[in-house]
mmCIF file of C-alpha atoms and ligand atoms in Angstrom:
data_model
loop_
_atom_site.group_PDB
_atom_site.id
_atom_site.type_symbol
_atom_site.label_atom_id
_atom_site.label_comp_id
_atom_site.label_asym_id
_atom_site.label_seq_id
_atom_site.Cartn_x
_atom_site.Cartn_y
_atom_site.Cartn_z
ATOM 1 C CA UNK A 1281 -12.550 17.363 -7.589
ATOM 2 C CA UNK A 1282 -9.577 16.422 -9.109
ATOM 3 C CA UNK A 1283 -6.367 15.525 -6.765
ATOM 4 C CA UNK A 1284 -2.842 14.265 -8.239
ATOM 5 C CA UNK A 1285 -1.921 11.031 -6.250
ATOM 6 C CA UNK A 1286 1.767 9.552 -5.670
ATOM 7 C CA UNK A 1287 1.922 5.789 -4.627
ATOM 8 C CA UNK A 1288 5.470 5.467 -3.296
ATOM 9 C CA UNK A 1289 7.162 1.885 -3.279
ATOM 10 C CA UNK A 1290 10.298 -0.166 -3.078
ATOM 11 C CA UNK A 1291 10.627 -0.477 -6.579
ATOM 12 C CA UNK A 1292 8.506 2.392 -8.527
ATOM 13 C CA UNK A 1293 7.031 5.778 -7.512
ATOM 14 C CA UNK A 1294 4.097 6.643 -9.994
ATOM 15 C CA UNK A 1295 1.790 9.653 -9.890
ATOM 16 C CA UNK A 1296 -1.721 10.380 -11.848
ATOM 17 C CA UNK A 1297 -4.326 13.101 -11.021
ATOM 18 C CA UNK A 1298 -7.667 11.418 -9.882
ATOM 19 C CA UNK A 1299 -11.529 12.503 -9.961
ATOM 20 C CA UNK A 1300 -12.032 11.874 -6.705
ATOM 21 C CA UNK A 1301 -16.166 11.199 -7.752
ATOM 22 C CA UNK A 1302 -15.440 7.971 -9.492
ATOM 23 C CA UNK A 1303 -11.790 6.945 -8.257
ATOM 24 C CA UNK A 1304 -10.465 6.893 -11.755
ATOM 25 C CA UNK A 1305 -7.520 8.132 -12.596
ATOM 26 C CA UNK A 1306 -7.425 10.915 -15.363
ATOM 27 C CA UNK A 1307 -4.462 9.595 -17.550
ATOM 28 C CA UNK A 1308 -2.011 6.527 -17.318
ATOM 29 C CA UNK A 1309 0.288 6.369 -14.353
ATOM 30 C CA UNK A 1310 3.498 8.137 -14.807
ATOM 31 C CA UNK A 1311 6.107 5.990 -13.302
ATOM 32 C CA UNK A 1312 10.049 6.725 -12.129
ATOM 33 C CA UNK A 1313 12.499 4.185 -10.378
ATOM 34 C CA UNK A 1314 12.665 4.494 -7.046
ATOM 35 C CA UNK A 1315 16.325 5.899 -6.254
ATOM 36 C CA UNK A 1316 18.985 3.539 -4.474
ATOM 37 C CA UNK A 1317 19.645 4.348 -1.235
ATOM 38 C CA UNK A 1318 16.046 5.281 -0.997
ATOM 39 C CA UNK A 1319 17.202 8.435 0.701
ATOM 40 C CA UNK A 1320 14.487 11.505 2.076
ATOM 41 C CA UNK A 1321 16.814 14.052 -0.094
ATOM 42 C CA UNK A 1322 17.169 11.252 -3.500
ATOM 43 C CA UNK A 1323 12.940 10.426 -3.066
ATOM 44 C CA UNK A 1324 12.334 14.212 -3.036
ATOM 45 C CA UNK A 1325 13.748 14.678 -6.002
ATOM 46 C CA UNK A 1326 11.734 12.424 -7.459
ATOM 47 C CA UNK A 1327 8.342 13.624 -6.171
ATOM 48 C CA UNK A 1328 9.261 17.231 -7.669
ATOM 49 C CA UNK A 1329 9.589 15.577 -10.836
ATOM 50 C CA UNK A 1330 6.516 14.007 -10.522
ATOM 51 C CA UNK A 1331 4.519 16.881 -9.620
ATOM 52 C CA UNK A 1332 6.360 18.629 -12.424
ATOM 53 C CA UNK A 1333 5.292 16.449 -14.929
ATOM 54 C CA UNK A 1334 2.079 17.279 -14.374
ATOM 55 C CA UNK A 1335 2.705 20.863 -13.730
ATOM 56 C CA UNK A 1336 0.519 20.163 -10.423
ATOM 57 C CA UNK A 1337 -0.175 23.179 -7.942
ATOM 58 C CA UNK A 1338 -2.925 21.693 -5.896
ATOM 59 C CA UNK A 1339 -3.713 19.119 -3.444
ATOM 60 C CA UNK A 1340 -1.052 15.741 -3.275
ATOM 61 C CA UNK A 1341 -1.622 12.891 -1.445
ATOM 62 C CA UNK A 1342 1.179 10.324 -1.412
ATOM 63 C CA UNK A 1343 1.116 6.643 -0.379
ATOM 64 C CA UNK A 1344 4.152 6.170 1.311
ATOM 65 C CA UNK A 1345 5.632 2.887 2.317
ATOM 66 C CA UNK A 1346 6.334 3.073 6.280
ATOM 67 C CA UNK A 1347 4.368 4.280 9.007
ATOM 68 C CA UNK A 1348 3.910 7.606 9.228
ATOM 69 C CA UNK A 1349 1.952 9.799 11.939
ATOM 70 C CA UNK A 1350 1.109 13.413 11.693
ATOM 71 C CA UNK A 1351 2.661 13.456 8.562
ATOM 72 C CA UNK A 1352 6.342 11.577 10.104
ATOM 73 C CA UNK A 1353 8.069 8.483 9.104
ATOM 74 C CA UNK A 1354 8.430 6.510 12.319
ATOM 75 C CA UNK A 1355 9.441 3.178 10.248
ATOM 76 C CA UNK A 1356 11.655 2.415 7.333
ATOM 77 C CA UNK A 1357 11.417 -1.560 6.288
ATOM 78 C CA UNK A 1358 12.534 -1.050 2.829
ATOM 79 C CA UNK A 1359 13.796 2.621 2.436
ATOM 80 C CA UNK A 1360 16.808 4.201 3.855
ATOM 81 C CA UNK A 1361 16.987 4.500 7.829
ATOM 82 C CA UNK A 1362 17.089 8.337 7.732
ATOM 83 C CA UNK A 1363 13.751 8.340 7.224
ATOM 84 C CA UNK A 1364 12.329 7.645 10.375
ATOM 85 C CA UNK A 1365 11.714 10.695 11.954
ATOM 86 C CA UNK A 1366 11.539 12.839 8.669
ATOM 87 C CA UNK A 1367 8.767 15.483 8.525
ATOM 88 C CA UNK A 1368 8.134 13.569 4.574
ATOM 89 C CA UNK A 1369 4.601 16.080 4.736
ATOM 90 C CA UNK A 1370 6.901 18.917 5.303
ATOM 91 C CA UNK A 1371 9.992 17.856 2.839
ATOM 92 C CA UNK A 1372 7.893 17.016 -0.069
ATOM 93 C CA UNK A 1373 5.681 20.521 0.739
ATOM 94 C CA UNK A 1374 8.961 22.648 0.843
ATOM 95 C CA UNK A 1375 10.202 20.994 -2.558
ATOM 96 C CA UNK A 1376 6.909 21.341 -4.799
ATOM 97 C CA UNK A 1377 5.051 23.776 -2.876
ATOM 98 C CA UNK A 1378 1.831 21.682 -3.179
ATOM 99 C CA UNK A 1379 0.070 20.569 0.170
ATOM 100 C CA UNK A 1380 0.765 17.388 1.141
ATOM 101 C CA UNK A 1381 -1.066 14.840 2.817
ATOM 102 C CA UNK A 1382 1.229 11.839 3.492
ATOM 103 C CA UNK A 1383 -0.078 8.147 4.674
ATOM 104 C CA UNK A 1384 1.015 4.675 4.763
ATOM 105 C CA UNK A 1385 0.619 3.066 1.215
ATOM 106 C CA UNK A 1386 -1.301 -0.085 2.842
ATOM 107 C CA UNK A 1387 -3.631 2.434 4.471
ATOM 108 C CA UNK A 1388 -3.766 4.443 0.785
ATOM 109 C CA UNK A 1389 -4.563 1.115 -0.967
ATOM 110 C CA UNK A 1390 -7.232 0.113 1.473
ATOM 111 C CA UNK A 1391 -9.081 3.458 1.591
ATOM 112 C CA UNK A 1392 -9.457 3.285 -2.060
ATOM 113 C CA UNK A 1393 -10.712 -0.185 -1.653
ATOM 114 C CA UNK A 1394 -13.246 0.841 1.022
ATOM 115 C CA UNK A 1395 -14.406 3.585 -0.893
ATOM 116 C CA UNK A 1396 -14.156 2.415 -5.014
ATOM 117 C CA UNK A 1397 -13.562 -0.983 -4.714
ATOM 118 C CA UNK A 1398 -13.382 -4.488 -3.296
ATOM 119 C CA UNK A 1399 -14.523 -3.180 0.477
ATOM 120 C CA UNK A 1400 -17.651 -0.738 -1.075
ATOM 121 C CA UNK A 1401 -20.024 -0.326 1.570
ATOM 122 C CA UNK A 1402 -18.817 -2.721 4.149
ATOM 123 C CA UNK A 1403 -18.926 -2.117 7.669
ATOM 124 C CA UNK A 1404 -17.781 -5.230 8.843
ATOM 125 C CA UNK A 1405 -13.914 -5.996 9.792
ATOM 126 C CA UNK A 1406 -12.098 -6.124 6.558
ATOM 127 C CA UNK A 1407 -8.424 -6.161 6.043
ATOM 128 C CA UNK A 1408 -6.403 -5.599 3.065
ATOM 129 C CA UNK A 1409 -3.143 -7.071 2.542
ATOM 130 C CA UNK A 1410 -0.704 -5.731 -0.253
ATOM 131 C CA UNK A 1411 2.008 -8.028 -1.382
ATOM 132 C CA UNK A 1412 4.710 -6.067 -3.058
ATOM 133 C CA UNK A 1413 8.606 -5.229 -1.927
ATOM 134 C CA UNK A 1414 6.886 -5.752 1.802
ATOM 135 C CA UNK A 1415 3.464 -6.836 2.679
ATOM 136 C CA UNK A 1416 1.617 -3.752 3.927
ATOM 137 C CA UNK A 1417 -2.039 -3.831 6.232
ATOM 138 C CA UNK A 1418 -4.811 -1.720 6.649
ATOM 139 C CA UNK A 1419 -7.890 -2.731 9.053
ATOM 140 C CA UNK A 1420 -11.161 -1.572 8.553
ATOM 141 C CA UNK A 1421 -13.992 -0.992 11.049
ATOM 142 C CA UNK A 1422 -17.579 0.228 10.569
ATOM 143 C CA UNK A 1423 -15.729 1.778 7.189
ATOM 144 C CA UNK A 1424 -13.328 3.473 9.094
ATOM 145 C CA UNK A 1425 -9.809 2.726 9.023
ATOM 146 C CA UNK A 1426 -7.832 2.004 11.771
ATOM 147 C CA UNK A 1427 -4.405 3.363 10.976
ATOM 148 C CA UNK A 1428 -0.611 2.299 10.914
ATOM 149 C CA UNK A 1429 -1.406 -1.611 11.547
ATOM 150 C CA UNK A 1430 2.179 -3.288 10.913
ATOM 151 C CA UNK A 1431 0.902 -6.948 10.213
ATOM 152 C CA UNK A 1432 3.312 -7.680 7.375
ATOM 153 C CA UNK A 1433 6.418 -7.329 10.508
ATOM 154 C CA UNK A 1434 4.190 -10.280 12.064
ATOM 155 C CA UNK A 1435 6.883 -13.206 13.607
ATOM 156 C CA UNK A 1436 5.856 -15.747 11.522
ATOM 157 C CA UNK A 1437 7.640 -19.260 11.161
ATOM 158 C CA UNK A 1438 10.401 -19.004 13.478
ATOM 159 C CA UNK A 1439 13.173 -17.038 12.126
ATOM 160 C CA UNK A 1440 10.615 -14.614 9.519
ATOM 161 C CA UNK A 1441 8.683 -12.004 9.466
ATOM 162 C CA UNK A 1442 5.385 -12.607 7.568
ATOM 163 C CA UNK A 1443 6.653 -10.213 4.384
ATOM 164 C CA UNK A 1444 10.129 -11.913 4.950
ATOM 165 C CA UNK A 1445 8.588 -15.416 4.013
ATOM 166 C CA UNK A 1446 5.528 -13.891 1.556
ATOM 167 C CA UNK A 1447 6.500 -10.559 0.105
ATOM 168 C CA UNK A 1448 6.152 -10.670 -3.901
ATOM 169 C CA UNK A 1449 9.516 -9.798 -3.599
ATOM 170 C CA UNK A 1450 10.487 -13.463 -1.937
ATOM 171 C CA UNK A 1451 8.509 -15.324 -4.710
ATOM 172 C CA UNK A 1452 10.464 -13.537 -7.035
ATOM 173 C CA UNK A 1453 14.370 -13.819 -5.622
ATOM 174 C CA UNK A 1454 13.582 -17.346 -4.460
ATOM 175 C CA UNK A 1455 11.539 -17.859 -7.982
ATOM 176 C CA UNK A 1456 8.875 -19.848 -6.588
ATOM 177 C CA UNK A 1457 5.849 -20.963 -8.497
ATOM 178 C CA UNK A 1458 2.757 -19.135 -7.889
ATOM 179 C CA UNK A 1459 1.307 -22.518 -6.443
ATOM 180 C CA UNK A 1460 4.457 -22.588 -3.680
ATOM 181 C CA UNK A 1461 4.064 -18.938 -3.191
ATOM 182 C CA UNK A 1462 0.234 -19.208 -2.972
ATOM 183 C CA UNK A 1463 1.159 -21.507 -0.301
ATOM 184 C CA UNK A 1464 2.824 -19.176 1.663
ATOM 185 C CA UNK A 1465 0.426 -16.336 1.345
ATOM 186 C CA UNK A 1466 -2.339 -18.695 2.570
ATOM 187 C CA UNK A 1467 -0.160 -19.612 5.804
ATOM 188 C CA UNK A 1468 0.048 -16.153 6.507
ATOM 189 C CA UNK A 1469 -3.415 -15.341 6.067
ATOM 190 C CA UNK A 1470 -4.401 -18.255 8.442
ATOM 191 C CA UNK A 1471 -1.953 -16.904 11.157
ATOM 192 C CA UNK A 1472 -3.538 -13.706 10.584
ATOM 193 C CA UNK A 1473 -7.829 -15.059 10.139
ATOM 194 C CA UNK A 1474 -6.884 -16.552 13.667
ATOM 195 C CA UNK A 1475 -5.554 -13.233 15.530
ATOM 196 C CA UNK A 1476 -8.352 -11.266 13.907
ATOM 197 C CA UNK A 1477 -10.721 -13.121 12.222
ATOM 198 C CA UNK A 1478 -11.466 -10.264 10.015
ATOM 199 C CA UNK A 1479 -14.753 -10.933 7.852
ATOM 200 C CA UNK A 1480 -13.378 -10.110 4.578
ATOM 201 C CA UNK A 1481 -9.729 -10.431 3.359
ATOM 202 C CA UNK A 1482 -8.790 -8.128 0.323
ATOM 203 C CA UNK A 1483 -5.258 -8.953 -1.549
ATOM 204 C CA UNK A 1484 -3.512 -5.616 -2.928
ATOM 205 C CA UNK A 1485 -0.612 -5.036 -5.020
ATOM 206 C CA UNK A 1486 0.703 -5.958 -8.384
ATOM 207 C CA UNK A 1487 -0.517 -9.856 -7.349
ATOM 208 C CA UNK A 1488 -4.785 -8.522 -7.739
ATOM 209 C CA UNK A 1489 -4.153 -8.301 -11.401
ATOM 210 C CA UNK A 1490 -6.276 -11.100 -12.529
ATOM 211 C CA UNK A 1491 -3.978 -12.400 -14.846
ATOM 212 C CA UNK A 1492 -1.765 -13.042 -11.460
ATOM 213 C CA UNK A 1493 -4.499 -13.974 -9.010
ATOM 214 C CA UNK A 1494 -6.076 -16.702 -11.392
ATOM 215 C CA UNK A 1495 -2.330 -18.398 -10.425
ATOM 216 C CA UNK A 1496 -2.658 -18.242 -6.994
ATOM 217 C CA UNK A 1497 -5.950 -18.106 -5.841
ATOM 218 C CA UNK A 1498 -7.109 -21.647 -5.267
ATOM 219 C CA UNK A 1499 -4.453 -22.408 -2.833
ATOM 220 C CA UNK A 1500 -6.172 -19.395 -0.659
ATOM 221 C CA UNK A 1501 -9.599 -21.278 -0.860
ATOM 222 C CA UNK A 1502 -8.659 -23.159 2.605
ATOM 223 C CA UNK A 1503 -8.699 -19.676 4.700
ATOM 224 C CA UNK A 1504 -12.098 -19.299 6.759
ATOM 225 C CA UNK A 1505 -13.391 -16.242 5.430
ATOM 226 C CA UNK A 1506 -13.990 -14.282 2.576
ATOM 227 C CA UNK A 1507 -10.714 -13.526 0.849
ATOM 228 C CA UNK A 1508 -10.903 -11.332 -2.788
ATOM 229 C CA UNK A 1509 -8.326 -9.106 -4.843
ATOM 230 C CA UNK A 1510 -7.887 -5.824 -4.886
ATOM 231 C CA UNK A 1511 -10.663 -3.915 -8.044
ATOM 232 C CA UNK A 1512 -8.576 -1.093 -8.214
ATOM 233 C CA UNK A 1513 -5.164 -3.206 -8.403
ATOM 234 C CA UNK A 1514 -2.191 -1.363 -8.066
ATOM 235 C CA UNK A 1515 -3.742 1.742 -8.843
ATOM 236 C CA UNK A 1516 -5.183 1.459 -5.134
ATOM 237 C CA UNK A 1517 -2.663 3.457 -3.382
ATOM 238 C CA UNK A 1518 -2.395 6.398 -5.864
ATOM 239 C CA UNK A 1519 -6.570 6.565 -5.618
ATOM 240 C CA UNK A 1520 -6.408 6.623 -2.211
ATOM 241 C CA UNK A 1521 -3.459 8.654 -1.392
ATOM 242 C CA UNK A 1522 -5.341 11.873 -3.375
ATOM 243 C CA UNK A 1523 -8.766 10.809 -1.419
ATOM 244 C CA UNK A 1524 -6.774 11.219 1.662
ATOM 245 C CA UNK A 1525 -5.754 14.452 0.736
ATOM 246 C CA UNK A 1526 -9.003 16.069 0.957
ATOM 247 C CA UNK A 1527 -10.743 14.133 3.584
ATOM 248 C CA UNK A 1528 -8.739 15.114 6.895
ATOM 249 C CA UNK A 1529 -10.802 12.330 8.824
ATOM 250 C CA UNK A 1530 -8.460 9.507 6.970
ATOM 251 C CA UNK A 1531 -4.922 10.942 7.414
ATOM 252 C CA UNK A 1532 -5.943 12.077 10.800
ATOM 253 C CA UNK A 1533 -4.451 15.819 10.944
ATOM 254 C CA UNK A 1534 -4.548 18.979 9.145
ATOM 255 C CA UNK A 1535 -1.634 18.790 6.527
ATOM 256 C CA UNK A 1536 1.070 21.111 6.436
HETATM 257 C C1 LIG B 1333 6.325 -1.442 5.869
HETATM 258 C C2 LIG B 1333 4.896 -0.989 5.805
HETATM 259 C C3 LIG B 1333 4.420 -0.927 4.376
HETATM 260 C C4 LIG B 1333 4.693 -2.243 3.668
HETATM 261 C C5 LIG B 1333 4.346 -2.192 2.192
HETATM 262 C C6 LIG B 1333 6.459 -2.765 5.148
HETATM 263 O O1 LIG B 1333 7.773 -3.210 5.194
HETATM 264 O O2 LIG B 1333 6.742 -1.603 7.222
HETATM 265 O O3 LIG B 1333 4.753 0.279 6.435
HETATM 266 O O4 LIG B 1333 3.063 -0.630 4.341
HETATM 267 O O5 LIG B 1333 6.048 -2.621 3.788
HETATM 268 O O6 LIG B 1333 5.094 -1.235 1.522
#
């Protein structure tokens, strides 16, 4: 079955139909800015574009970057406030008349994972971290995933947050060197090993590539467990946002 998934983030908001058998996606990701003030009625817009542009009428999932229960924003780190408290399943249903199924992008990125990728067949307690505009966390039990986990708004060296200090987004407006920024990213995860001590580790985002991670990774050799990048890279949350959309168990609720 074939499902069109939308990966919405800080920066970008891409879209590609998947075959939900393999986890590939069908053709390259079409991607458009995300608008500033990311505002529900501006980020609408956008999704009707992108189901436009691939004249979609069936199933979307979309990967969306707050927390979001029964299908409602109840957070906005790095989108407009007016969010929280948005119907987004409803909004983006109305304006494309596709159903929607609507989950946290973390959560989209580490379902993919679990299912296609770096977490295939584990039952133990893996996490995956993304590192992108924020850092975004899904958790992992026997499989299943345990949803809306917020550690990326973890307190985290006095005056931080853990995405405040590690985001990709930091390394990049404070230019740090990978090496100093794979510093960073290891602190965090040994904050995190120690409140969880999950058994595997998985690092999402734009920083999986392996042309990144090869910058980075030794410094992360000191955590205590197993800690690997993403397979499907950044493609993660687009894969996972359309598996979402047709297995009711991961989003949790029938969608609108
Ligand atoms: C948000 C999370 C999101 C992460 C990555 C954080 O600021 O609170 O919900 O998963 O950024 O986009």
């Amino acid at each position: 079955m074939n499902v069109l998934g939308i990966d919405i983030g800080g920066s970008g908001m891409k879209a590609a139909p998947v075959n939900l058998e393999t986890g590939e996606m069908l053709t390259d990701r079409f991607r458009i800015e995300t608008p500033q003030p990311a505002t529900p009625k501006a980020m609408t817009k956008v999704i009707k574009q992108l189901t436009k542009q691939f004249d979609w009428e069936g199933p979307v999932g979309a990967a969306f970057p707050a927390r979001v229960k029964n299908g409602v924003a109840k957070t906005a780190a790095n989108i407009h406030k007016s969010w929280i408290g948005t119907n987004v399943e409803e909004i983006f249903y109305k304006a494309t008349g596709c159903p929607m199924t609507v989950l946290n992008d973390a959560d989209a990125a580490g379902v993919a994972e679990m299912n296609y990728g770096a977490g295939k067949g584990r039952k133990d307690l893996v996490l995956l971290l993304t590192f992108g505009t924020g850092i975004g966390s899904a958790l992992f039990w026997n499989g299943e995933l345990v949803p809306n986990s917020e550690l990326g708004h973890l307190r985290f060296k006095k005056n931080w947050t853990a995405e405040e200090y590690a985001a990709d987004r930091i390394r990049k407006e404070m230019e740090l060197e990978w090496d100093e920024w794979g510093k960073r990213v290891r602190k965090v995860l040994k904050y995190v090993n120690f409140l969880l001590a999950p058994d595997l580790i998985i690092i999402g985002g734009g920083v999986s590539r392996p042309q990144k991670w090869d910058l980075y990774a030794s410094q992360l050799k000191k955590v205590k467990t197993e800690v690997v990048p993403a397979q499907l890279e950044n493609e993660a949350g687009i894969v996972g946002a359309a598996y979402a959309a047709v297995h009711e168990e991961v989003s949790g609720h029938v969608r609108s």
